[in-house]
Amino acid sequence: PKKPPILSDDEEEFIEYKFTPRQVFLATICHVCKLGLQNPTPCSNCLMVSYCSEAHAKDDVVAHQPLCRALQEIARKRGGHVYNNAKILSNDDFRNLRVHTLNLCESLTQRPLQPFEKEILIFPRICCTATCREWRPQLLVECSKCGQVSYCREQPNHLPEDHQRWCPFFLLYQKLIIRQKTIGRIEPTLPSRIFLQRYELPATMDDVFKELYKNSPTDDCSYATLTQLATAPLTAFSAFHKTQLSVSETLTIHLVGAELQFEGDTLDKWEAFFLHLIPQVMELRVVFIGPELNAENLPLDILSRIRMCRTCRQSCRGVKFDFQCGKLYHDYAKQSAFTKPDLICFFNPGLYRATGFSGLDTWPETIKATTSLNCPITVTSYTEVEAPQDLAQLHRFSTRPLNLIHPPTVNPFSSQRPERNFISDETSPMIFKNYFVFIVS
């Protein structure tokens, strides 16, 4: 094809979608300034939010008051605190209590709670020992290293030995939240190296960065953020490599149940961490499909026009994005706009969960639709417990016998940016996107 004129960076206009981090609640830092608490000042009414000073407590009165009143009303009925009797509950029952409390607060405030308000209820400052769950602030102290996990001041054994494994991740999580609060979004530079021969993927994410960068990020916050950006395209590239798919000029990847804030954040990562690694591919097509995709109603037709690097433009290479918003995969597969994929990716889907979109289990029909296409499927999960359950669901609802190409294992290209876990926090308080992976065909 005739090569288009190459515009300078000043001549070419483009708009890029970049996810802006939201406000996050951490029970052991000041709710206003996000600084660590030496002498915390808890809200005297609900005892669920703490501040570094009386001044910051006053600054937050208007914003906090509606939820605070709801918490006080619930606490009065439960004997002084919303989680007063939590120590008698099993882990699952305590999870259910937190969800129930969240729903009560939404009913009392007559509005949906904001994400950080939900975190006030889901991740409270209480003793981490399940048989204790002490809530009185004056009786609690935090881990001296991470400052995030609370236990009884007079019972140091209430801080479990297993916490040592998770402590660095709690610390990194707090550093990320504080850094986002002080300087905003963390934006590591994407690599620009383009390979002339098909790239042989090394063993780890760190090795990839060493080969793609002259100087990759060294500070832990930037590095963790970069792994979060790279994990989706590199996991897809790894699946492409392991399945030994034939290389053609056009390659199509379907991202099922996609989230704009994850798979779609910084779209040019698909050029940097996929297209640049396979010189034979002239056009990479990435199709995002999900019922909750683009709930913000962003102009995706404009946002998807990313500016390719100069070398790719000169070579007429590029990445095309297709956003199938508000659609379940099995519905999309029946439409005329459907394009057959070379690779299907389920990133952290939780296929085993019976409550999916709008409380309905829509995965069986989606599994039938994807497995009927006779192309490789890669599935990731947050934990090693979820992966075999997801695999069992694929086998259960597949329209054909599946060949297990790569069994559930730790994904060497998973994100290293920690996130808090609510579903199984007693065993894995921190989770990572794409932590476990398997591939079937």
Short mmCIF file of C-alpha atoms in Angstrom, two decimals:
data_model
loop_
_atom_site.label_atom_id
_atom_site.label_comp_id
_atom_site.label_asym_id
_atom_site.label_seq_id
_atom_site.Cartn_x
_atom_site.Cartn_y
_atom_site.Cartn_z
CA PRO A 1 0.00 0.00 0.00
CA LYS A 2 0.99 3.58 -0.57
CA LYS A 3 2.71 5.01 2.46
CA PRO A 4 0.87 7.92 4.11
CA PRO A 5 2.78 11.13 4.82
CA ILE A 6 4.54 11.06 8.17
CA LEU A 7 3.39 13.96 10.30
CA SER A 8 5.54 15.51 12.95
CA ASP A 9 4.43 15.22 16.56
CA ASP A 10 3.29 18.85 16.42
CA GLU A 11 1.21 18.31 13.27
CA GLU A 12 -0.62 15.19 14.38
CA GLU A 13 -3.45 15.42 16.88
CA PHE A 14 -4.61 12.57 19.08
CA ILE A 15 -6.42 11.96 22.35
CA GLU A 16 -5.40 9.12 24.64
CA TYR A 17 -7.42 7.43 27.36
CA LYS A 18 -5.51 7.19 30.61
CA PHE A 19 -7.21 5.96 33.74
CA THR A 20 -7.14 8.54 36.54
CA PRO A 21 -6.70 6.90 39.94
CA ARG A 22 -9.66 7.44 42.23
CA GLN A 23 -9.66 8.32 45.91
CA VAL A 24 -8.70 5.30 48.01
CA PHE A 25 -9.43 4.69 51.69
CA LEU A 26 -6.76 3.28 53.96
CA ALA A 27 -7.83 2.85 57.57
CA THR A 28 -4.39 3.52 59.04
CA ILE A 29 -3.52 6.80 57.29
CA CYS A 30 -5.15 10.22 57.44
CA HIS A 31 -8.29 10.25 55.32
CA VAL A 32 -7.55 13.82 54.17
CA CYS A 33 -3.81 14.11 53.53
CA LYS A 34 -2.95 10.36 53.31
CA LEU A 35 -0.04 10.70 55.73
CA GLY A 36 0.78 7.99 58.23
CA LEU A 37 -0.78 8.24 61.66
CA GLN A 38 1.49 8.57 64.68
CA ASN A 39 -1.34 9.62 67.00
CA PRO A 40 -4.52 8.91 65.04
CA THR A 41 -7.63 10.94 65.66
CA PRO A 42 -10.59 8.68 64.88
CA CYS A 43 -13.98 10.10 64.09
CA SER A 44 -15.53 10.27 67.55
CA ASN A 45 -18.93 9.24 66.25
CA CYS A 46 -18.40 6.23 63.97
CA LEU A 47 -14.77 5.29 64.84
CA MET A 48 -14.32 4.06 61.26
CA VAL A 49 -12.26 6.91 59.78
CA SER A 50 -9.08 8.41 61.21
CA TYR A 51 -7.23 11.69 60.75
CA CYS A 52 -3.79 13.04 61.57
CA SER A 53 -5.23 16.04 63.41
CA GLU A 54 -8.40 17.69 64.66
CA ALA A 55 -8.04 20.20 61.84
CA HIS A 56 -8.27 17.54 59.14
CA ALA A 57 -11.16 15.90 60.96
CA LYS A 58 -13.01 19.22 60.77
CA ASP A 59 -12.10 19.61 57.10
CA ASP A 60 -13.83 16.31 56.34
CA VAL A 61 -16.98 16.83 58.42
CA VAL A 62 -19.30 17.84 55.59
CA ALA A 63 -18.19 15.06 53.22
CA HIS A 64 -18.12 12.37 55.91
CA GLN A 65 -21.32 13.28 57.75
CA PRO A 66 -23.94 11.37 55.67
CA LEU A 67 -22.08 8.06 55.90
CA CYS A 68 -21.13 8.74 59.51
CA ARG A 69 -24.76 9.14 60.52
CA ALA A 70 -25.65 5.86 58.83
CA LEU A 71 -22.77 4.11 60.60
CA GLN A 72 -23.87 5.52 63.96
CA GLU A 73 -27.40 4.24 63.47
CA ILE A 74 -26.15 0.76 62.61
CA ALA A 75 -23.65 0.81 65.50
CA ARG A 76 -26.36 1.66 68.04
CA LYS A 77 -28.27 -1.46 67.04
CA ARG A 78 -25.13 -3.61 67.24
CA GLY A 79 -23.87 -2.56 70.65
CA GLY A 80 -21.58 0.39 69.97
CA HIS A 81 -19.76 -0.41 66.73
CA VAL A 82 -20.79 -1.71 63.31
CA TYR A 83 -18.50 -4.74 63.78
CA ASN A 84 -18.99 -5.18 67.52
CA ASN A 85 -19.69 -8.92 67.38
CA ALA A 86 -17.48 -9.79 64.41
CA LYS A 87 -15.20 -12.03 66.47
CA ILE A 88 -17.83 -14.76 66.66
CA LEU A 89 -18.17 -14.95 62.88
CA SER A 90 -16.43 -17.20 60.38
CA ASN A 91 -14.43 -15.56 57.61
CA ASP A 92 -17.26 -16.03 55.13
CA ASP A 93 -19.85 -14.73 57.58
CA PHE A 94 -17.71 -11.68 58.31
CA ARG A 95 -17.49 -11.01 54.57
CA ASN A 96 -21.25 -11.28 54.34
CA LEU A 97 -21.64 -8.92 57.30
CA ARG A 98 -19.47 -6.30 55.60
CA VAL A 99 -21.48 -6.54 52.40
CA HIS A 100 -24.72 -6.37 54.38
CA THR A 101 -23.45 -3.31 56.26
CA LEU A 102 -22.55 -1.68 52.97
CA ASN A 103 -26.05 -2.29 51.65
CA LEU A 104 -27.58 -0.90 54.85
CA CYS A 105 -25.51 2.27 54.50
CA GLU A 106 -26.68 2.75 50.92
CA SER A 107 -30.25 2.32 52.08
CA LEU A 108 -29.85 4.80 54.94
CA THR A 109 -28.01 7.41 52.85
CA GLN A 110 -30.38 6.78 49.92
CA ARG A 111 -27.54 6.78 47.41
CA PRO A 112 -24.84 4.45 46.10
CA LEU A 113 -21.69 4.67 48.16
CA GLN A 114 -18.57 5.92 46.44
CA PRO A 115 -15.78 3.32 46.04
CA PHE A 116 -13.70 4.79 48.88
CA GLU A 117 -16.76 4.75 51.15
CA LYS A 118 -17.25 1.08 50.42
CA GLU A 119 -13.63 0.53 51.41
CA ILE A 120 -14.34 2.11 54.80
CA LEU A 121 -16.72 -0.78 55.43
CA ILE A 122 -14.83 -3.53 53.61
CA PHE A 123 -11.35 -2.82 55.00
CA PRO A 124 -11.91 -1.49 58.55
CA ARG A 125 -9.26 -0.93 61.19
CA ILE A 126 -9.72 -3.99 63.38
CA CYS A 127 -7.45 -6.69 64.80
CA CYS A 128 -6.41 -9.01 61.99
CA THR A 129 -6.87 -12.15 64.11
CA ALA A 130 -10.23 -13.63 63.13
CA THR A 131 -11.08 -14.86 66.63
CA CYS A 132 -10.51 -11.37 68.03
CA ARG A 133 -11.40 -8.60 65.55
CA GLU A 134 -11.00 -5.97 68.26
CA TRP A 135 -12.28 -2.62 67.00
CA ARG A 136 -11.54 -0.16 69.83
CA PRO A 137 -8.91 2.25 68.42
CA GLN A 138 -7.06 2.74 71.71
CA LEU A 139 -6.36 -1.00 71.94
CA LEU A 140 -4.91 -1.36 68.45
CA VAL A 141 -1.46 -0.89 66.97
CA GLU A 142 -0.11 -1.40 63.44
CA CYS A 143 2.73 -3.45 61.99
CA SER A 144 5.85 -1.33 62.48
CA LYS A 145 7.08 -2.03 58.93
CA CYS A 146 4.07 -1.57 56.66
CA GLY A 147 1.79 0.37 59.01
CA GLN A 148 -1.23 -1.23 57.35
CA VAL A 149 -2.20 -4.29 59.39
CA SER A 150 -3.67 -3.78 62.85
CA TYR A 151 -3.54 -6.06 65.88
CA CYS A 152 -4.06 -5.82 69.63
CA ARG A 153 -1.43 -3.74 71.40
CA GLU A 154 -1.34 -6.12 74.37
CA GLN A 155 -1.38 -9.25 72.17
CA PRO A 156 1.61 -9.08 69.77
CA ASN A 157 0.96 -12.69 68.74
CA HIS A 158 -2.22 -11.43 67.06
CA LEU A 159 0.01 -10.28 64.20
CA PRO A 160 0.43 -13.63 62.39
CA GLU A 161 3.80 -14.86 61.18
CA ASP A 162 2.32 -15.19 57.70
CA HIS A 163 2.14 -11.40 57.56
CA GLN A 164 5.87 -11.28 56.82
CA ARG A 165 5.09 -12.63 53.35
CA TRP A 166 2.58 -9.88 52.64
CA CYS A 167 4.15 -6.99 54.53
CA PRO A 168 6.25 -5.64 51.60
CA PHE A 169 3.16 -5.60 49.38
CA PHE A 170 1.11 -3.70 51.97
CA LEU A 171 3.94 -1.18 52.18
CA LEU A 172 4.16 -0.82 48.40
CA TYR A 173 0.39 -0.42 48.15
CA GLN A 174 0.48 2.45 50.64
CA LYS A 175 3.40 4.07 48.81
CA LEU A 176 1.44 3.91 45.55
CA ILE A 177 -1.63 5.50 47.12
CA ILE A 178 0.38 8.29 48.74
CA ARG A 179 2.34 8.96 45.56
CA GLN A 180 -0.85 9.17 43.51
CA LYS A 181 -2.26 11.58 46.08
CA THR A 182 0.80 13.84 45.96
CA ILE A 183 1.84 13.80 42.28
CA GLY A 184 -1.11 12.21 40.49
CA ARG A 185 -1.03 9.38 37.99
CA ILE A 186 2.24 7.46 37.69
CA GLU A 187 3.22 7.29 34.01
CA PRO A 188 6.26 5.16 33.20
CA THR A 189 7.66 5.55 29.70
CA LEU A 190 6.81 2.69 27.36
CA PRO A 191 9.67 1.02 25.46
CA SER A 192 10.29 1.95 21.83
CA ARG A 193 12.48 -0.94 20.69
CA ILE A 194 11.23 -2.73 17.57
CA PHE A 195 12.44 -6.22 16.74
CA LEU A 196 13.34 -7.21 13.18
CA GLN A 197 12.95 -10.90 14.00
CA ARG A 198 10.22 -12.51 16.07
CA TYR A 199 11.02 -11.89 19.72
CA GLU A 200 11.78 -14.90 21.91
CA LEU A 201 10.11 -14.14 25.20
CA PRO A 202 12.48 -14.57 28.17
CA ALA A 203 11.57 -16.19 31.46
CA THR A 204 10.45 -13.16 33.49
CA MET A 205 8.94 -9.72 33.21
CA ASP A 206 12.16 -8.21 34.54
CA ASP A 207 14.14 -9.87 31.74
CA VAL A 208 11.71 -8.44 29.19
CA PHE A 209 12.23 -4.93 30.52
CA LYS A 210 16.01 -5.34 30.47
CA GLU A 211 15.86 -6.26 26.79
CA LEU A 212 13.33 -3.60 25.77
CA TYR A 213 14.76 -0.67 27.73
CA LYS A 214 18.15 0.93 27.97
CA ASN A 215 17.11 2.16 31.41
CA SER A 216 13.92 0.63 32.79
CA PRO A 217 12.23 2.20 35.85
CA THR A 218 14.07 1.47 39.06
CA ASP A 219 11.84 2.97 41.75
CA ASP A 220 9.32 0.46 43.03
CA CYS A 221 6.18 2.52 42.34
CA SER A 222 7.02 3.18 38.68
CA TYR A 223 8.16 -0.41 38.17
CA ALA A 224 4.98 -1.86 39.66
CA THR A 225 2.87 0.47 37.52
CA LEU A 226 4.78 -0.54 34.40
CA THR A 227 4.12 -4.22 35.09
CA GLN A 228 0.41 -3.39 35.42
CA LEU A 229 0.48 -1.83 31.95
CA ALA A 230 2.56 -4.60 30.39
CA THR A 231 0.86 -7.66 31.83
CA ALA A 232 -2.10 -7.84 29.41
CA PRO A 233 -0.15 -7.61 26.12
CA LEU A 234 2.76 -9.71 27.39
CA THR A 235 0.46 -12.43 28.74
CA ALA A 236 -1.30 -12.48 25.37
CA PHE A 237 2.05 -12.58 23.57
CA SER A 238 3.17 -15.45 25.80
CA ALA A 239 0.02 -17.39 24.91
CA PHE A 240 0.62 -16.66 21.24
CA HIS A 241 4.15 -18.02 21.63
CA LYS A 242 3.17 -21.15 23.59
CA THR A 243 0.37 -22.11 21.20
CA GLN A 244 2.72 -21.75 18.21
CA LEU A 245 0.12 -19.91 16.20
CA SER A 246 1.05 -19.31 12.59
CA VAL A 247 2.02 -15.71 11.93
CA SER A 248 0.06 -13.77 9.34
CA GLU A 249 -0.03 -10.11 8.42
CA THR A 250 -3.21 -9.62 10.45
CA LEU A 251 -3.65 -10.92 13.99
CA THR A 252 -6.88 -10.59 15.98
CA ILE A 253 -7.16 -10.85 19.76
CA HIS A 254 -10.46 -10.87 21.66
CA LEU A 255 -10.49 -9.61 25.25
CA VAL A 256 -13.59 -11.08 26.90
CA GLY A 257 -15.15 -9.25 29.84
CA ALA A 258 -12.71 -6.40 29.26
CA GLU A 259 -12.37 -3.40 31.54
CA LEU A 260 -11.34 -0.07 30.10
CA GLN A 261 -9.41 0.75 33.28
CA PHE A 262 -7.21 -2.33 32.85
CA GLU A 263 -6.92 -3.73 29.33
CA GLY A 264 -7.66 -0.33 27.79
CA ASP A 265 -5.54 1.89 30.01
CA THR A 266 -2.77 3.41 27.86
CA LEU A 267 -3.73 1.70 24.60
CA ASP A 268 -0.32 2.14 23.00
CA LYS A 269 0.98 -0.57 25.34
CA TRP A 270 -0.40 -3.02 22.76
CA GLU A 271 2.01 -1.56 20.22
CA ALA A 272 4.99 -1.46 22.60
CA PHE A 273 4.55 -4.90 24.18
CA PHE A 274 3.04 -6.89 21.31
CA LEU A 275 3.19 -5.42 17.81
CA HIS A 276 6.84 -4.38 18.16
CA LEU A 277 7.75 -7.95 19.12
CA ILE A 278 6.36 -9.61 15.96
CA PRO A 279 7.64 -7.87 12.82
CA GLN A 280 5.65 -10.17 10.52
CA VAL A 281 2.35 -8.74 11.78
CA MET A 282 1.31 -5.63 9.90
CA GLU A 283 -2.01 -5.11 11.67
CA LEU A 284 -2.86 -6.13 15.22
CA ARG A 285 -6.58 -6.03 15.95
CA VAL A 286 -7.62 -5.90 19.60
CA VAL A 287 -11.33 -6.32 20.28
CA PHE A 288 -12.67 -5.37 23.72
CA ILE A 289 -15.97 -7.03 24.64
CA GLY A 290 -17.81 -6.50 27.92
CA PRO A 291 -21.22 -5.60 29.33
CA GLU A 292 -19.72 -2.98 31.65
CA LEU A 293 -17.14 -1.68 29.20
CA ASN A 294 -17.11 2.12 29.03
CA ALA A 295 -19.71 2.86 31.67
CA GLU A 296 -18.47 6.46 31.53
CA ASN A 297 -19.62 6.79 27.88
CA LEU A 298 -16.25 8.05 26.67
CA PRO A 299 -15.77 8.79 22.94
CA LEU A 300 -13.96 5.53 22.22
CA ASP A 301 -13.97 6.08 18.46
CA ILE A 302 -11.65 9.03 19.08
CA LEU A 303 -9.68 7.54 21.96
CA SER A 304 -8.86 4.41 19.97
CA ARG A 305 -6.95 6.41 17.35
CA ILE A 306 -3.62 6.09 19.07
CA ARG A 307 -0.54 7.57 17.46
CA MET A 308 1.71 4.78 16.31
CA CYS A 309 5.45 5.23 16.49
CA ARG A 310 7.13 6.79 13.47
CA THR A 311 8.70 3.50 12.35
CA CYS A 312 5.34 1.70 12.35
CA ARG A 313 3.72 4.53 10.42
CA GLN A 314 6.45 4.44 7.81
CA SER A 315 5.98 0.68 7.49
CA CYS A 316 2.17 0.93 7.37
CA ARG A 317 1.92 -1.13 10.54
CA GLY A 318 -0.55 -0.46 13.30
CA VAL A 319 -2.95 -1.54 16.02
CA LYS A 320 -6.69 -1.25 15.49
CA PHE A 321 -9.05 -1.26 18.44
CA ASP A 322 -12.68 -2.31 18.40
CA PHE A 323 -14.85 -1.65 21.46
CA GLN A 324 -17.97 -3.80 21.75
CA CYS A 325 -19.49 -2.01 24.72
CA GLY A 326 -22.46 -3.23 26.72
CA LYS A 327 -22.33 -6.67 25.12
CA LEU A 328 -21.92 -10.20 26.37
CA TYR A 329 -19.56 -12.23 24.22
CA HIS A 330 -22.13 -14.79 23.10
CA ASP A 331 -24.35 -11.95 21.88
CA TYR A 332 -21.47 -10.28 20.06
CA ALA A 333 -20.59 -13.60 18.37
CA LYS A 334 -24.00 -13.61 16.66
CA GLN A 335 -23.64 -10.15 15.14
CA SER A 336 -22.48 -9.22 11.67
CA ALA A 337 -19.70 -7.09 13.20
CA PHE A 338 -18.12 -10.21 14.70
CA THR A 339 -14.54 -10.91 13.60
CA LYS A 340 -13.05 -14.35 14.15
CA PRO A 341 -10.18 -14.24 16.64
CA ASP A 342 -6.76 -15.86 16.46
CA LEU A 343 -6.53 -15.74 20.27
CA ILE A 344 -9.10 -15.25 23.04
CA CYS A 345 -8.09 -13.80 26.40
CA PHE A 346 -10.05 -13.93 29.65
CA PHE A 347 -8.16 -11.70 32.08
CA ASN A 348 -9.13 -12.31 35.74
CA PRO A 349 -12.71 -13.29 34.84
CA GLY A 350 -13.75 -15.47 37.77
CA LEU A 351 -15.49 -17.95 35.47
CA TYR A 352 -16.35 -20.15 38.45
CA ARG A 353 -18.50 -17.49 40.11
CA ALA A 354 -22.23 -18.00 39.73
CA THR A 355 -22.99 -14.29 40.19
CA GLY A 356 -21.67 -12.41 37.20
CA PHE A 357 -23.08 -9.43 35.34
CA SER A 358 -26.21 -8.00 37.03
CA GLY A 359 -26.18 -10.92 39.46
CA LEU A 360 -26.67 -13.46 36.66
CA ASP A 361 -24.37 -16.30 35.66
CA THR A 362 -23.69 -15.40 32.03
CA TRP A 363 -20.39 -17.29 31.78
CA PRO A 364 -21.79 -20.66 30.57
CA GLU A 365 -23.14 -19.15 27.34
CA THR A 366 -19.96 -17.15 26.82
CA ILE A 367 -17.83 -20.27 27.35
CA LYS A 368 -19.90 -22.13 24.77
CA ALA A 369 -19.43 -19.30 22.29
CA THR A 370 -15.67 -18.99 22.79
CA THR A 371 -14.90 -22.71 22.76
CA SER A 372 -16.90 -23.22 19.56
CA LEU A 373 -14.43 -21.01 17.67
CA ASN A 374 -11.60 -23.60 17.80
CA CYS A 375 -8.88 -21.12 18.66
CA PRO A 376 -6.54 -20.91 21.67
CA ILE A 377 -7.92 -19.46 24.90
CA THR A 378 -5.82 -18.07 27.71
CA VAL A 379 -7.34 -17.47 31.14
CA THR A 380 -5.77 -15.68 34.09
CA SER A 381 -6.78 -15.34 37.72
CA TYR A 382 -5.86 -13.37 40.82
CA THR A 383 -5.02 -16.45 42.89
CA GLU A 384 -3.92 -20.05 42.48
CA VAL A 385 -7.20 -21.19 44.05
CA GLU A 386 -9.30 -19.62 41.30
CA ALA A 387 -7.37 -20.98 38.30
CA PRO A 388 -8.37 -24.68 38.58
CA GLN A 389 -11.96 -23.65 39.28
CA ASP A 390 -12.00 -21.54 36.11
CA LEU A 391 -10.49 -24.43 34.15
CA ALA A 392 -13.17 -26.79 35.46
CA GLN A 393 -15.86 -24.36 34.29
CA LEU A 394 -14.33 -24.21 30.82
CA HIS A 395 -14.38 -28.00 30.57
CA ARG A 396 -17.91 -28.17 31.96
CA PHE A 397 -19.51 -25.82 29.45
CA SER A 398 -17.22 -26.24 26.45
CA THR A 399 -18.84 -27.32 23.20
CA ARG A 400 -15.89 -29.64 22.49
CA PRO A 401 -13.07 -31.49 24.26
CA LEU A 402 -10.34 -29.05 25.23
CA ASN A 403 -6.60 -29.58 24.93
CA LEU A 404 -4.68 -28.21 27.92
CA ILE A 405 -1.62 -26.57 26.38
CA HIS A 406 -0.37 -24.89 29.54
CA PRO A 407 -1.66 -25.99 32.98
CA PRO A 408 -2.46 -23.46 35.72
CA THR A 409 0.82 -21.97 36.90
CA VAL A 410 2.20 -18.70 38.20
CA ASN A 411 2.30 -16.24 35.31
CA PRO A 412 5.83 -14.81 34.93
CA PHE A 413 4.27 -11.78 33.23
CA SER A 414 1.70 -10.96 35.90
CA SER A 415 1.33 -7.51 37.35
CA GLN A 416 3.49 -6.74 40.35
CA ARG A 417 1.26 -3.91 41.49
CA PRO A 418 -0.60 -5.11 44.61
CA GLU A 419 -4.33 -4.68 45.12
CA ARG A 420 -6.38 -5.44 48.21
CA ASN A 421 -8.39 -8.64 48.22
CA PHE A 422 -11.85 -8.93 49.73
CA ILE A 423 -13.00 -12.28 48.34
CA SER A 424 -10.37 -14.38 50.15
CA ASP A 425 -8.53 -11.87 52.31
CA GLU A 426 -7.87 -14.36 55.10
CA THR A 427 -5.50 -16.33 52.82
CA SER A 428 -4.41 -13.73 50.24
CA PRO A 429 -4.85 -10.19 51.58
CA MET A 430 -3.08 -8.82 48.50
CA ILE A 431 -3.68 -9.91 44.91
CA PHE A 432 -2.13 -9.22 41.52
CA LYS A 433 -3.73 -9.08 38.11
CA ASN A 434 -2.98 -12.08 35.88
CA TYR A 435 -1.16 -13.85 38.72
CA PHE A 436 -2.06 -17.36 37.54
CA VAL A 437 -2.54 -18.44 33.93
CA PHE A 438 -3.51 -21.45 31.85
CA ILE A 439 -4.03 -22.00 28.12
CA VAL A 440 -6.37 -24.36 26.28
CA SER A 441 -7.05 -24.97 22.63
#
